[in-house]
Amino acid sequence: MSEYLHLKDQTSNPGPLGLYGFALTTILLNIHNAGFYPVDTMIMGMGIFFGGFAQFCAGVMEWKKGNQFGSVAFMSYGAFWLTLVFIWIVSALGLQQPDAASMGCYLGIWALFTFVFFIQTLNGLTVGKILFGSLTLLFLLLSIYNFTGISWIGKLAGFEGIFCGFVAFYEASAIMINQKYGRKILPM
């Protein structure tokens, strides 16, 4: 039989899960970067499970739907959170901590990687442009802060990161609310 049965994809949109995973962990970490509290198990727990695993799962679901951008973005930023928390845990166990230059390079390469996503959003929705533009700036500011040690740059990065996280929160909320109501309630 040469006929193929084509089934309609009825799985839900994994985008909000990945965006919320990114948003909440980014906001909490950057409240720390802005100077309000130290890195603690709350940030690490969110980083592993919601920022790391949940985003990675959303990326796998995006892959299944054929969305290359969403797949690579969510799996990559999920892996970012897992590597960051791994660095903190290994350092806390007394193993070699990264120095300022290596963390500056780590964050700088994430800025470059994120800039590639920003370029892709130029052909998309406004909220995506703002999200990836602000995330590129966040990684760049954090990289500069690590290289220079200038405290106001670190605090500025924190406040900019809080903004970035709220942009992702808005996008996730807009997707869910607009889908639930079947019309555009929140512009994107």
CSV table of C-alpha atoms in Angstrom, one decimal:
chain,number,residue,atom,x,y,z
A,1,MET,CA,0.0,0.0,0.0
A,2,SER,CA,1.6,3.3,-1.1
A,3,GLU,CA,-0.7,5.6,0.8
A,4,TYR,CA,0.5,7.2,3.9
A,5,LEU,CA,-1.6,8.2,6.8
A,6,HIS,CA,-0.9,11.8,7.9
A,7,LEU,CA,-1.8,12.6,11.4
A,8,LYS,CA,-2.3,16.1,12.6
A,9,ASP,CA,0.1,17.1,15.3
A,10,GLN,CA,-2.1,17.7,18.4
A,11,THR,CA,0.7,18.0,21.0
A,12,SER,CA,0.8,21.3,22.9
A,13,ASN,CA,3.2,24.1,22.2
A,14,PRO,CA,6.3,23.6,24.3
A,15,GLY,CA,7.4,27.2,23.9
A,16,PRO,CA,5.8,28.5,27.1
A,17,LEU,CA,7.4,25.8,29.2
A,18,GLY,CA,10.9,26.7,27.8
A,19,LEU,CA,10.3,30.4,28.1
A,20,TYR,CA,9.0,30.2,31.7
A,21,GLY,CA,12.0,28.0,32.6
A,22,PHE,CA,14.3,30.6,31.1
A,23,ALA,CA,12.3,33.5,32.6
A,24,LEU,CA,12.0,32.5,36.2
A,25,THR,CA,15.6,31.3,36.5
A,26,THR,CA,16.9,34.4,34.8
A,27,ILE,CA,15.0,36.7,37.0
A,28,LEU,CA,16.1,35.0,40.2
A,29,LEU,CA,19.8,34.8,39.2
A,30,ASN,CA,19.8,38.5,38.2
A,31,ILE,CA,18.2,39.6,41.4
A,32,HIS,CA,21.4,38.1,42.8
A,33,ASN,CA,23.5,39.9,40.2
A,34,ALA,CA,21.8,43.2,41.1
A,35,GLY,CA,23.1,42.6,44.7
A,36,PHE,CA,20.0,41.6,46.6
A,37,TYR,CA,21.0,38.1,47.9
A,38,PRO,CA,23.8,35.6,47.4
A,39,VAL,CA,23.8,32.6,45.1
A,40,ASP,CA,22.1,29.8,47.1
A,41,THR,CA,20.4,26.5,46.8
A,42,MET,CA,17.2,28.2,45.6
A,43,ILE,CA,18.9,29.6,42.5
A,44,MET,CA,20.8,26.3,42.0
A,45,GLY,CA,17.6,24.2,42.3
A,46,MET,CA,15.8,26.4,39.8
A,47,GLY,CA,18.8,26.3,37.6
A,48,ILE,CA,19.0,22.6,37.5
A,49,PHE,CA,15.3,21.7,37.3
A,50,PHE,CA,13.4,24.5,35.7
A,51,GLY,CA,16.2,26.4,33.8
A,52,GLY,CA,18.0,23.2,32.9
A,53,PHE,CA,15.9,20.1,32.6
A,54,ALA,CA,12.5,21.8,31.8
A,55,GLN,CA,14.1,24.0,29.0
A,56,PHE,CA,16.0,21.0,27.6
A,57,CYS,CA,12.7,19.0,27.5
A,58,ALA,CA,11.0,21.9,25.8
A,59,GLY,CA,13.8,21.9,23.2
A,60,VAL,CA,13.3,18.2,22.6
A,61,MET,CA,9.6,18.8,22.1
A,62,GLU,CA,10.4,21.6,19.7
A,63,TRP,CA,12.7,19.3,17.8
A,64,LYS,CA,9.8,16.8,17.5
A,65,LYS,CA,7.6,19.5,16.0
A,66,GLY,CA,10.3,20.4,13.5
A,67,ASN,CA,11.1,23.8,15.0
A,68,GLN,CA,14.9,24.2,14.6
A,69,PHE,CA,15.1,27.6,16.3
A,70,GLY,CA,13.1,26.6,19.4
A,71,SER,CA,14.9,23.3,19.6
A,72,VAL,CA,18.4,24.6,19.5
A,73,ALA,CA,17.6,27.6,21.7
A,74,PHE,CA,15.8,25.7,24.5
A,75,MET,CA,18.3,22.7,24.5
A,76,SER,CA,21.3,25.1,24.5
A,77,TYR,CA,20.0,27.5,27.2
A,78,GLY,CA,18.9,24.5,29.3
A,79,ALA,CA,22.5,23.2,28.9
A,80,PHE,CA,23.8,26.6,29.9
A,81,TRP,CA,21.9,26.4,33.2
A,82,LEU,CA,23.2,22.9,33.8
A,83,THR,CA,26.8,23.9,33.1
A,84,LEU,CA,26.5,27.1,35.3
A,85,VAL,CA,25.2,25.2,38.3
A,86,PHE,CA,27.8,22.5,37.7
A,87,ILE,CA,30.5,25.1,37.9
A,88,TRP,CA,29.1,26.5,41.2
A,89,ILE,CA,28.7,23.0,42.7
A,90,VAL,CA,32.2,21.8,41.7
A,91,SER,CA,33.7,25.0,43.0
A,92,ALA,CA,31.8,24.6,46.3
A,93,LEU,CA,33.3,21.1,46.6
A,94,GLY,CA,36.7,22.6,46.7
A,95,LEU,CA,37.8,21.8,43.1
A,96,GLN,CA,39.4,24.4,40.9
A,97,GLN,CA,37.2,27.5,40.7
A,98,PRO,CA,37.1,29.3,37.4
A,99,ASP,CA,39.0,32.6,37.5
A,100,ALA,CA,37.6,35.9,36.3
A,101,ALA,CA,39.1,35.6,32.8
A,102,SER,CA,37.7,32.1,32.2
A,103,MET,CA,34.2,33.2,33.4
A,104,GLY,CA,34.6,36.2,31.2
A,105,CYS,CA,35.3,34.0,28.2
A,106,TYR,CA,32.5,31.6,29.2
A,107,LEU,CA,30.0,34.4,29.3
A,108,GLY,CA,31.4,36.1,26.2
A,109,ILE,CA,31.0,33.0,24.1
A,110,TRP,CA,27.4,32.8,25.2
A,111,ALA,CA,27.0,36.4,24.1
A,112,LEU,CA,28.3,35.5,20.7
A,113,PHE,CA,26.1,32.4,20.5
A,114,THR,CA,23.1,34.5,21.6
A,115,PHE,CA,23.8,37.2,19.0
A,116,VAL,CA,23.3,34.5,16.3
A,117,PHE,CA,19.8,33.9,17.6
A,118,PHE,CA,19.2,37.7,17.8
A,119,ILE,CA,20.0,38.0,14.1
A,120,GLN,CA,17.5,35.3,13.4
A,121,THR,CA,14.8,37.1,15.3
A,122,LEU,CA,15.1,40.2,13.0
A,123,ASN,CA,12.7,38.4,10.7
A,124,GLY,CA,10.2,37.6,13.5
A,125,LEU,CA,8.1,39.0,16.3
A,126,THR,CA,9.0,42.1,18.2
A,127,VAL,CA,9.1,40.3,21.6
A,128,GLY,CA,11.7,37.8,20.2
A,129,LYS,CA,13.9,40.7,19.1
A,130,ILE,CA,13.7,42.3,22.5
A,131,LEU,CA,14.3,39.0,24.3
A,132,PHE,CA,17.4,37.9,22.3
A,133,GLY,CA,18.7,41.5,22.1
A,134,SER,CA,18.5,41.9,25.8
A,135,LEU,CA,20.0,38.5,26.4
A,136,THR,CA,22.9,39.2,24.1
A,137,LEU,CA,23.5,42.5,26.1
A,138,LEU,CA,23.2,40.6,29.4
A,139,PHE,CA,25.9,38.0,28.5
A,140,LEU,CA,28.1,40.8,27.2
A,141,LEU,CA,27.7,42.9,30.4
A,142,LEU,CA,28.4,39.8,32.6
A,143,SER,CA,31.5,39.0,30.5
A,144,ILE,CA,32.8,42.6,30.8
A,145,TYR,CA,32.0,42.5,34.5
A,146,ASN,CA,34.0,39.3,35.0
A,147,PHE,CA,37.0,40.7,33.0
A,148,THR,CA,37.0,44.1,34.8
A,149,GLY,CA,35.5,43.5,38.2
A,150,ILE,CA,33.8,46.8,38.0
A,151,SER,CA,30.9,46.4,40.4
A,152,TRP,CA,28.4,48.8,38.8
A,153,ILE,CA,28.7,46.8,35.6
A,154,GLY,CA,27.7,43.7,37.5
A,155,LYS,CA,24.7,45.5,39.1
A,156,LEU,CA,23.7,46.9,35.7
A,157,ALA,CA,23.8,43.4,34.3
A,158,GLY,CA,21.6,42.3,37.1
A,159,PHE,CA,18.9,44.8,36.4
A,160,GLU,CA,19.2,44.2,32.7
A,161,GLY,CA,18.9,40.5,33.3
A,162,ILE,CA,15.7,41.0,35.4
A,163,PHE,CA,14.3,42.9,32.4
A,164,CYS,CA,15.3,40.1,30.0
A,165,GLY,CA,13.7,37.5,32.2
A,166,PHE,CA,10.4,39.5,32.4
A,167,VAL,CA,10.4,39.8,28.6
A,168,ALA,CA,10.5,36.0,28.4
A,169,PHE,CA,7.8,35.7,31.0
A,170,TYR,CA,5.7,38.1,29.0
A,171,GLU,CA,6.2,36.1,25.8
A,172,ALA,CA,5.3,32.8,27.5
A,173,SER,CA,2.2,34.4,29.0
A,174,ALA,CA,1.1,36.0,25.7
A,175,ILE,CA,1.4,32.6,23.9
A,176,MET,CA,-0.7,30.9,26.5
A,177,ILE,CA,-3.3,33.6,27.0
A,178,ASN,CA,-3.7,34.3,23.3
A,179,GLN,CA,-4.1,30.6,22.6
A,180,LYS,CA,-6.6,30.1,25.4
A,181,TYR,CA,-8.8,32.9,24.2
A,182,GLY,CA,-8.3,32.1,20.5
A,183,ARG,CA,-7.3,35.7,19.7
A,184,LYS,CA,-4.6,38.3,20.3
A,185,ILE,CA,-5.1,39.5,23.8
A,186,LEU,CA,-1.4,40.4,24.4
A,187,PRO,CA,0.6,41.7,21.4
A,188,MET,CA,3.8,40.0,20.5
